[in-house]
mmCIF file of N, CA, C and O in Angstrom:
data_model
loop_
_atom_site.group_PDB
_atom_site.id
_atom_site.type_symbol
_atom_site.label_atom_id
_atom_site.label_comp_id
_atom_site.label_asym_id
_atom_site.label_seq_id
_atom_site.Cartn_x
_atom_site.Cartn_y
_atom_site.Cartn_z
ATOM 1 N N UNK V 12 16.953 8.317 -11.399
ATOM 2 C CA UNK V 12 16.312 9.374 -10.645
ATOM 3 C C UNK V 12 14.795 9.205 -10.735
ATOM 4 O O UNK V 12 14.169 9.264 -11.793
ATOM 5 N N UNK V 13 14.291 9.002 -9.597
ATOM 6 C CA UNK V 13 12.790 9.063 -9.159
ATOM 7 C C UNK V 13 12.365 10.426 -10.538
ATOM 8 O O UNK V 13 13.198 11.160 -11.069
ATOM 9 N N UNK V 14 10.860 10.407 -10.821
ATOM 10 C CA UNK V 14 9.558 11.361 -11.563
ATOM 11 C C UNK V 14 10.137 11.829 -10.594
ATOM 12 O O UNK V 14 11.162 12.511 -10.570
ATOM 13 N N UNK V 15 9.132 11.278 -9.296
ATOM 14 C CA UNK V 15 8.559 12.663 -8.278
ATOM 15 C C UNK V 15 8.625 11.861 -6.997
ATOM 16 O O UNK V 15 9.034 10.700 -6.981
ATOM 17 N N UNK V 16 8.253 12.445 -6.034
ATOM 18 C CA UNK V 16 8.092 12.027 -4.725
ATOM 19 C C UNK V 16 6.152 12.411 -4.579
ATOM 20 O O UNK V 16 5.527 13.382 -5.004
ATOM 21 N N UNK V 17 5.730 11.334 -3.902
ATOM 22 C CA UNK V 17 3.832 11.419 -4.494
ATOM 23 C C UNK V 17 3.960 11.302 -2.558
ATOM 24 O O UNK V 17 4.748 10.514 -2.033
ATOM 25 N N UNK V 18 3.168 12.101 -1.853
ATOM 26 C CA UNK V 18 2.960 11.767 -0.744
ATOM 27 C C UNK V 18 1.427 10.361 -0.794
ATOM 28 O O UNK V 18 0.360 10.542 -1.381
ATOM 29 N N UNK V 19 1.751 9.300 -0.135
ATOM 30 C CA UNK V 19 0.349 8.297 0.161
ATOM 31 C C UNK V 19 -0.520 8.858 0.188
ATOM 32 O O UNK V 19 -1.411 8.088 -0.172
ATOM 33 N N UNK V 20 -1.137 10.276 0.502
ATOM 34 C CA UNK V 20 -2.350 10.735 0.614
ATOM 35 C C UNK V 20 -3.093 11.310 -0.469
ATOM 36 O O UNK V 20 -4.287 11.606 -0.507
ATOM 37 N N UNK V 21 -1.961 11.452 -1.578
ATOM 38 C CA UNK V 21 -2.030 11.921 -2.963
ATOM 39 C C UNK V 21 -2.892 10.788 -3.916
ATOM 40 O O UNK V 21 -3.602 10.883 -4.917
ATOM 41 N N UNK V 22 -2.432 9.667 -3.050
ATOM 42 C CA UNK V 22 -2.418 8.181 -4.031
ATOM 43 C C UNK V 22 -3.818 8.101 -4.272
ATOM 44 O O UNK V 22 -4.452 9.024 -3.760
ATOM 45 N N UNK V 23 -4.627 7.073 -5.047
ATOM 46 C CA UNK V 23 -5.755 6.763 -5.058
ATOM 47 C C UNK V 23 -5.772 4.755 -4.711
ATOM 48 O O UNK V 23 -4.897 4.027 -5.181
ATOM 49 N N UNK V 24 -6.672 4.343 -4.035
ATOM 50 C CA UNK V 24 -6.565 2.814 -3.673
ATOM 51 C C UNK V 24 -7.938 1.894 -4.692
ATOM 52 O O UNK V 24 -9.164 2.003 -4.701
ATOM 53 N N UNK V 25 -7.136 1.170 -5.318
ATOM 54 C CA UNK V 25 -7.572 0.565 -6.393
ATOM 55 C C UNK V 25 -8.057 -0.872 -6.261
ATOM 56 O O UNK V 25 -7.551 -1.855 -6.803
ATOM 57 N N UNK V 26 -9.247 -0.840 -5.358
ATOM 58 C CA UNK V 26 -9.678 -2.363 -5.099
ATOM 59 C C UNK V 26 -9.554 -3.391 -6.114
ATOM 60 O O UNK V 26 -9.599 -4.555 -5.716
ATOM 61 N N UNK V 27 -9.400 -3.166 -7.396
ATOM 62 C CA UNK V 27 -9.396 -4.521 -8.404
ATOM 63 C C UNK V 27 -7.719 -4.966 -8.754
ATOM 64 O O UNK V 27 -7.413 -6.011 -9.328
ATOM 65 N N UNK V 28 -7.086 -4.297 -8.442
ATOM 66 C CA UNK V 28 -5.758 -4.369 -8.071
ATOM 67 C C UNK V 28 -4.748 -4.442 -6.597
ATOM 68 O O UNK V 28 -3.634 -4.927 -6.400
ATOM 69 N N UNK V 29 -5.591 -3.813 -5.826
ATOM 70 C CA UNK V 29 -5.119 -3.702 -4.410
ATOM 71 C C UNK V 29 -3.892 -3.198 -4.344
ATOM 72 O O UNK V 29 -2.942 -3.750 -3.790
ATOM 73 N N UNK V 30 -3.869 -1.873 -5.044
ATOM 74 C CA UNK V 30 -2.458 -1.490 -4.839
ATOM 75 C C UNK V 30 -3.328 -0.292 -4.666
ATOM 76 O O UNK V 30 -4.556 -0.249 -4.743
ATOM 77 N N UNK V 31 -2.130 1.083 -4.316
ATOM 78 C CA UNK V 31 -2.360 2.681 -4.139
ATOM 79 C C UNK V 31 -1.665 2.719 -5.563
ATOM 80 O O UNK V 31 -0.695 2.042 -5.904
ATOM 81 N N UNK V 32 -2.676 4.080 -6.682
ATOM 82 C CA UNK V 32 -1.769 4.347 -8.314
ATOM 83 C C UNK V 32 -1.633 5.761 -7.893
ATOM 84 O O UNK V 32 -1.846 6.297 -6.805
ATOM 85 N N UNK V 33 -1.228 6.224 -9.018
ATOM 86 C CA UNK V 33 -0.739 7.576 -9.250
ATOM 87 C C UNK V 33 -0.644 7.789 -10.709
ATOM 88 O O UNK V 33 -0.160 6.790 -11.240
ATOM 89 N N UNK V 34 -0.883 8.576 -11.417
ATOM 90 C CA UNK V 34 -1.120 9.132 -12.697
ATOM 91 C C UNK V 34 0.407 9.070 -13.174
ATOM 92 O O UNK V 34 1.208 9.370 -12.288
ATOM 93 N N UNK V 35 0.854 8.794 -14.197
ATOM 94 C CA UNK V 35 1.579 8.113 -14.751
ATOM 95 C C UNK V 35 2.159 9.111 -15.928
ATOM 96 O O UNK V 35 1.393 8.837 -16.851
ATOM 97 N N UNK V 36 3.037 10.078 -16.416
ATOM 98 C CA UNK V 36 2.981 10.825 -17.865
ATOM 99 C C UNK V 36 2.608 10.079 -19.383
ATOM 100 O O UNK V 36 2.179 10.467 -20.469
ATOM 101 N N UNK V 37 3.056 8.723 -18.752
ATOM 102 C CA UNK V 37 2.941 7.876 -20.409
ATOM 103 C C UNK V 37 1.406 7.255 -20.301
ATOM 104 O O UNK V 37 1.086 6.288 -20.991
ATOM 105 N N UNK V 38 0.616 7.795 -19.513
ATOM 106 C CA UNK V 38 -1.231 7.302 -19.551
ATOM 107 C C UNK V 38 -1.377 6.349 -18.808
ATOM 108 O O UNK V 38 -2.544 5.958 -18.805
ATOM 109 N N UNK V 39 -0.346 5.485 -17.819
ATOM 110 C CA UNK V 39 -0.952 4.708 -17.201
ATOM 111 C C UNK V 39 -0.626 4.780 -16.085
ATOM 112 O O UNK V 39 -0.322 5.970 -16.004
ATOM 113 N N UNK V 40 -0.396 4.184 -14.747
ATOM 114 C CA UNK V 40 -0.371 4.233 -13.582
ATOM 115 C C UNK V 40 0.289 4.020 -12.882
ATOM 116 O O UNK V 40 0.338 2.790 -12.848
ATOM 117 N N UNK V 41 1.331 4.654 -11.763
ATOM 118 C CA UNK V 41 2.401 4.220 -11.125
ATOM 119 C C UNK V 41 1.373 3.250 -9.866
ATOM 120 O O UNK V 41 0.295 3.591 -9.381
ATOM 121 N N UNK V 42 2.240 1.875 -9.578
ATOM 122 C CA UNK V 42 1.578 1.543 -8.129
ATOM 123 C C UNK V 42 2.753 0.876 -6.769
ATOM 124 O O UNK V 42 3.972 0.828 -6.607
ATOM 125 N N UNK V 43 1.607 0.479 -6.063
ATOM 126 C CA UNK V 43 2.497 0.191 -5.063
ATOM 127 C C UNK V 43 1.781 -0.922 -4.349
ATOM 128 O O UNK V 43 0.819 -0.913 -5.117
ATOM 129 N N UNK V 44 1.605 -1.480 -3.847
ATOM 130 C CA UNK V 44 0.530 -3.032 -3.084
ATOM 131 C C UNK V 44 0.909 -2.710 -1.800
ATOM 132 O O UNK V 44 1.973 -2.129 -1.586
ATOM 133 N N UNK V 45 0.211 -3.003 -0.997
ATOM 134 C CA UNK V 45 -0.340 -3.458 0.208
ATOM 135 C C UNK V 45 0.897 -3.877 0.938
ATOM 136 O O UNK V 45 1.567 -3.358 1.830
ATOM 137 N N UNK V 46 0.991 -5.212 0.124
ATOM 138 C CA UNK V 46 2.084 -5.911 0.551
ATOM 139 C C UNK V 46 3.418 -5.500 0.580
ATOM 140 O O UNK V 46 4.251 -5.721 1.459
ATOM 141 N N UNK V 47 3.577 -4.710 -0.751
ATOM 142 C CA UNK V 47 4.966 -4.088 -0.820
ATOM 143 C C UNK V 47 5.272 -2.857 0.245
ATOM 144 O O UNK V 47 6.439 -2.743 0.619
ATOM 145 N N UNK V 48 4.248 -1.897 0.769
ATOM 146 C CA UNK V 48 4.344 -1.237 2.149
ATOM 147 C C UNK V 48 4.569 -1.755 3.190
ATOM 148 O O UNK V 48 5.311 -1.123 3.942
ATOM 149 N N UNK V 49 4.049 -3.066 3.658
ATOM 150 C CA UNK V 49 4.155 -3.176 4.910
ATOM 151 C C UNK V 49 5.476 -3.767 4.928
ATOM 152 O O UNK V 49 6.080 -3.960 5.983
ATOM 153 N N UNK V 50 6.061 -4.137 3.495
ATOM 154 C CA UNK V 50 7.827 -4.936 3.806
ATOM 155 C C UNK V 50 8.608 -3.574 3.580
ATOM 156 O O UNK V 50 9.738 -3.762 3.129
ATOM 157 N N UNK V 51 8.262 -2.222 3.793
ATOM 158 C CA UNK V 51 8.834 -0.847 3.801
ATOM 159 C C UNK V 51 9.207 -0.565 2.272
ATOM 160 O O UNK V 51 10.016 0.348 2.107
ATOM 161 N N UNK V 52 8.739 -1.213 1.139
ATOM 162 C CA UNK V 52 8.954 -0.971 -0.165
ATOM 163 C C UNK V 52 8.465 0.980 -0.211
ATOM 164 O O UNK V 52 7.718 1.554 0.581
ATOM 165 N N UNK V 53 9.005 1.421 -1.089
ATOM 166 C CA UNK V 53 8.906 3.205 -1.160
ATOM 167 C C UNK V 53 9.040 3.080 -2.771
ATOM 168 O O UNK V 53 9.323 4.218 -3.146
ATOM 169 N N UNK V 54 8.989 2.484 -3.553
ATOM 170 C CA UNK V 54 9.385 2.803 -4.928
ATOM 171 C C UNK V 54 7.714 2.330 -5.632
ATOM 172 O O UNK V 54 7.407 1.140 -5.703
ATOM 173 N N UNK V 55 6.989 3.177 -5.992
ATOM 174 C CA UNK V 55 6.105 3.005 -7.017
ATOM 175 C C UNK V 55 6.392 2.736 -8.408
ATOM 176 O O UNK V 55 6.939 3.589 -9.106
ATOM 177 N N UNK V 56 6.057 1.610 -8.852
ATOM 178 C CA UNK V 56 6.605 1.181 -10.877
ATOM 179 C C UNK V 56 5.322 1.258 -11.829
ATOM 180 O O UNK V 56 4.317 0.555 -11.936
ATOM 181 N N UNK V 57 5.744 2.321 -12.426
ATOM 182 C CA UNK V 57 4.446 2.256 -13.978
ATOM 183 C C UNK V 57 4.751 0.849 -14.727
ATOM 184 O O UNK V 57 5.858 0.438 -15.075
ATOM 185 N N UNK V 58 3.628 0.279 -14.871
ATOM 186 C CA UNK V 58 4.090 -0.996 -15.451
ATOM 187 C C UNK V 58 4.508 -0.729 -17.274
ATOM 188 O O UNK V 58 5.341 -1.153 -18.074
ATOM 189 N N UNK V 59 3.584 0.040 -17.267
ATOM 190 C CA UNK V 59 4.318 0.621 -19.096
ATOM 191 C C UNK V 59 5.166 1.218 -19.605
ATOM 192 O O UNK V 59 5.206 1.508 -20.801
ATOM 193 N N UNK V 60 6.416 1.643 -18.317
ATOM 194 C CA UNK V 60 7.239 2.593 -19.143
ATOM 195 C C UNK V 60 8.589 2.577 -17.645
ATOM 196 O O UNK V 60 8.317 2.074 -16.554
ATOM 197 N N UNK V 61 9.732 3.121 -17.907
ATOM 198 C CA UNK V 61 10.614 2.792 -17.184
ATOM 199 C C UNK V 61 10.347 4.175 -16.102
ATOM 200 O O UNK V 61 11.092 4.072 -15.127
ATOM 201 N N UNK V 62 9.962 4.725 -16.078
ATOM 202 C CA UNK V 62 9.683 5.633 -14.835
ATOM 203 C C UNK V 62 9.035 5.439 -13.261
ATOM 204 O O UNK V 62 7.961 4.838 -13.261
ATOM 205 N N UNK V 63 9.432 5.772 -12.216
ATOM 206 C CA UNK V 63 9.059 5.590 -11.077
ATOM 207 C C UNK V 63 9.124 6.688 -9.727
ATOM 208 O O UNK V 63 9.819 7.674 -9.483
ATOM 209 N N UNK V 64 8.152 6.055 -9.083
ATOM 210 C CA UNK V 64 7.954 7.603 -8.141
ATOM 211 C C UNK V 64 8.377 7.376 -7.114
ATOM 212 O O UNK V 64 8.425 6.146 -7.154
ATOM 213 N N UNK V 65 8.833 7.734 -5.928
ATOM 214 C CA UNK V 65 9.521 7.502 -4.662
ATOM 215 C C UNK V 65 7.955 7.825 -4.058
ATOM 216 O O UNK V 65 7.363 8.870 -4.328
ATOM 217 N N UNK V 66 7.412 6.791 -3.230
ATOM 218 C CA UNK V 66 6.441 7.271 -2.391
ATOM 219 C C UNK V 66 6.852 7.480 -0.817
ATOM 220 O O UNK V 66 7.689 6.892 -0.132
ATOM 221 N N UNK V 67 5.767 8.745 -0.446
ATOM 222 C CA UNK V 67 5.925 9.211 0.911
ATOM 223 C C UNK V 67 5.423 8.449 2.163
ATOM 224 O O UNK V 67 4.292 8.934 2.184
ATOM 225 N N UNK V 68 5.448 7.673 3.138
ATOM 226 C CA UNK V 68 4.291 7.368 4.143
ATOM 227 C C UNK V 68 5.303 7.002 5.269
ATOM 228 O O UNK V 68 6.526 6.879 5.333
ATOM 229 N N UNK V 69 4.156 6.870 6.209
ATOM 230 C CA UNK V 69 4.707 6.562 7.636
ATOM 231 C C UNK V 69 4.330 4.530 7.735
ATOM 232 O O UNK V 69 3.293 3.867 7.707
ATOM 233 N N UNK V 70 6.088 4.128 7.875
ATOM 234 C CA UNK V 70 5.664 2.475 7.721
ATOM 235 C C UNK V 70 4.798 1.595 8.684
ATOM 236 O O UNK V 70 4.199 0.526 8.576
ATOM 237 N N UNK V 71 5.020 2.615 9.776
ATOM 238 C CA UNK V 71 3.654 2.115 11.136
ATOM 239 C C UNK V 71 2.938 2.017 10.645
ATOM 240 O O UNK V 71 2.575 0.846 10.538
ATOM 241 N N UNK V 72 2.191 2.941 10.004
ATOM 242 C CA UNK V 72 1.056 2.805 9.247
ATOM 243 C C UNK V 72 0.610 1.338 8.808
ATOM 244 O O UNK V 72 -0.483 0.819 9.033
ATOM 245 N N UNK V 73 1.751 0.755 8.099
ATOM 246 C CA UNK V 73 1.265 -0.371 7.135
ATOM 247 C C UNK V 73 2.027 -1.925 7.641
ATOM 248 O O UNK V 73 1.917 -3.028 7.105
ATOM 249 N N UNK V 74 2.943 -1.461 9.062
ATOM 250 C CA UNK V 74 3.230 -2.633 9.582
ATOM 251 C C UNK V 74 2.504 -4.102 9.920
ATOM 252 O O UNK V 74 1.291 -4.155 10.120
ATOM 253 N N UNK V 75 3.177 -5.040 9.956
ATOM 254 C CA UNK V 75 2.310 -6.045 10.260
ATOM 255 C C UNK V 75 2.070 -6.020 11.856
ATOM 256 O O UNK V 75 2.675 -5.434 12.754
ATOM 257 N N UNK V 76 0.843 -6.966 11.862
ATOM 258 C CA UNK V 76 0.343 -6.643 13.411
ATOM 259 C C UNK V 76 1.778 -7.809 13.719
ATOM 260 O O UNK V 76 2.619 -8.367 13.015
ATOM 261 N N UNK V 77 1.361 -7.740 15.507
ATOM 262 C CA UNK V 77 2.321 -8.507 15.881
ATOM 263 C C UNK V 77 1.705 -10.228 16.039
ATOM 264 O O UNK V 77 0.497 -10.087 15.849
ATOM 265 N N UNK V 78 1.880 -11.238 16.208
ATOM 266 C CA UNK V 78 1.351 -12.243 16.378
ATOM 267 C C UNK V 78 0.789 -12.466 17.268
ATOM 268 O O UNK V 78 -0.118 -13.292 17.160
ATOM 269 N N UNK V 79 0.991 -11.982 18.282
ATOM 270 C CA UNK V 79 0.050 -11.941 19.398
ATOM 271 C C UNK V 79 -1.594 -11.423 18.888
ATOM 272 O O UNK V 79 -2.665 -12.025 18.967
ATOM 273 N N UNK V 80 -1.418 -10.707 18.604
ATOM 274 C CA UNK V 80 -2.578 -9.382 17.508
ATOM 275 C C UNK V 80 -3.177 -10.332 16.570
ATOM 276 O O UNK V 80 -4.339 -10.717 16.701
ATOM 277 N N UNK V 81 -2.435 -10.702 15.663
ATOM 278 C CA UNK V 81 -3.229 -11.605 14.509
ATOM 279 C C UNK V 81 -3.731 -13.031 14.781
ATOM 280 O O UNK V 81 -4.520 -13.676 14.091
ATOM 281 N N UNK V 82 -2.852 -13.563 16.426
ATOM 282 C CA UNK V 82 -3.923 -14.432 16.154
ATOM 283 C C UNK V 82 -4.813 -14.257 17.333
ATOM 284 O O UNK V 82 -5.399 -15.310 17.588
ATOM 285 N N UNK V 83 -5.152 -13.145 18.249
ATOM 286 C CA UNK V 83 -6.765 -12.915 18.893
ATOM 287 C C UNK V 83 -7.385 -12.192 17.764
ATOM 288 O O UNK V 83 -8.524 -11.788 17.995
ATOM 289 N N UNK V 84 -6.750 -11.859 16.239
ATOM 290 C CA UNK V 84 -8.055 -11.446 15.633
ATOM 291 C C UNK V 84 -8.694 -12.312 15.318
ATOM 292 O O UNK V 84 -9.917 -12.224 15.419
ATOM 293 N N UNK V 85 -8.019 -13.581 14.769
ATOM 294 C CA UNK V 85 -8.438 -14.475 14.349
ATOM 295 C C UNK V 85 -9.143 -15.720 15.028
ATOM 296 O O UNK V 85 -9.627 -16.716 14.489
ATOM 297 N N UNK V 86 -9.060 -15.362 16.425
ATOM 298 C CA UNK V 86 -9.828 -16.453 17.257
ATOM 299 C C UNK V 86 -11.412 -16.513 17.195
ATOM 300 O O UNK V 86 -11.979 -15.605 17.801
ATOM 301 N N UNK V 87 -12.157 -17.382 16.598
ATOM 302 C CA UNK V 87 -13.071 -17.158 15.946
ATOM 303 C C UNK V 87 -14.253 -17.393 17.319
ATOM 304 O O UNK V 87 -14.324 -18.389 18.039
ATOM 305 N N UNK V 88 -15.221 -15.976 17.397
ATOM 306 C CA UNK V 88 -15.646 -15.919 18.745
ATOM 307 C C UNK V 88 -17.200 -16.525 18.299
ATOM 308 O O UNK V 88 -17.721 -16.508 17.184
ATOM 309 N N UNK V 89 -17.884 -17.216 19.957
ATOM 310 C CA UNK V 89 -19.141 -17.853 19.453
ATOM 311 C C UNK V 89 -20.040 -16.884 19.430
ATOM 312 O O UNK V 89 -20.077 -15.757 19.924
ATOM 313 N N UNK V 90 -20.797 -17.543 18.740
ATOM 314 C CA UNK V 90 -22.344 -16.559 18.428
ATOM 315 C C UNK V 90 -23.221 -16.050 20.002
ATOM 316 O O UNK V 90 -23.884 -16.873 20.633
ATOM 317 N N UNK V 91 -23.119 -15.049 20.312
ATOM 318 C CA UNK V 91 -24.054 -14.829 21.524
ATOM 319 C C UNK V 91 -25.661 -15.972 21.550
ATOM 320 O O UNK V 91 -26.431 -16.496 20.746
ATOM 321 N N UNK V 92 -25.507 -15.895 22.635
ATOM 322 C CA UNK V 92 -26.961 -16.908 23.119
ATOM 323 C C UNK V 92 -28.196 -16.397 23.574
ATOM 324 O O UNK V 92 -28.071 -15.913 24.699
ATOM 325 N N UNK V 93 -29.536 -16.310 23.045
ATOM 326 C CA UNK V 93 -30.261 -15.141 23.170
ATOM 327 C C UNK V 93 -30.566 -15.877 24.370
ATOM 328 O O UNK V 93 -30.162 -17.035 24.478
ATOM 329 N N UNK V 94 -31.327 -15.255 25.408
ATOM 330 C CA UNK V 94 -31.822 -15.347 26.591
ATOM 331 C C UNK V 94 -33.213 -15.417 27.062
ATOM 332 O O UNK V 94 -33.453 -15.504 28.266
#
């Protein structure tokens, strides 16, 4: 049985980790990555202790673009030409 259910907006985003945490009862931090959202992962893991939180979000949110999408982001555009 899940702690709790933490809605995503609750979460805090942890650039040196790149995951979303959540306060933890045993002092350290439930998380979740980036990566593990956009493959529809919902289970946040405290790495210190066997407890875990069911997280809330919408998976659009964190879907991958489509390929069409990722690669005109990536089409690398030229430098304007001053005039």
């Amino acid at each position: 049985m899940a702690y709790e259910e933490v809605e995503i907006e609750d979460m805090s985003w942890d650039e040196d980790i790149l995951a979303y945490t959540y306060e933890c009862p045993c002092g350290d931090l439930f998380q979740i990555t980036l990566e593990e959202l956009k493959v529809g992962e919902e289970i946040g893991h405290c790495p210190s202790c066997s407890l875990y939180i069911i997280v809330k979000y919408d998976p659009e949110d964190f879907a991958e673009s489509s390929d069409t999408e990722r690669e005109a982001s990536e089409t690398v555009q030229p430098p304007p030409i001053a005039a």
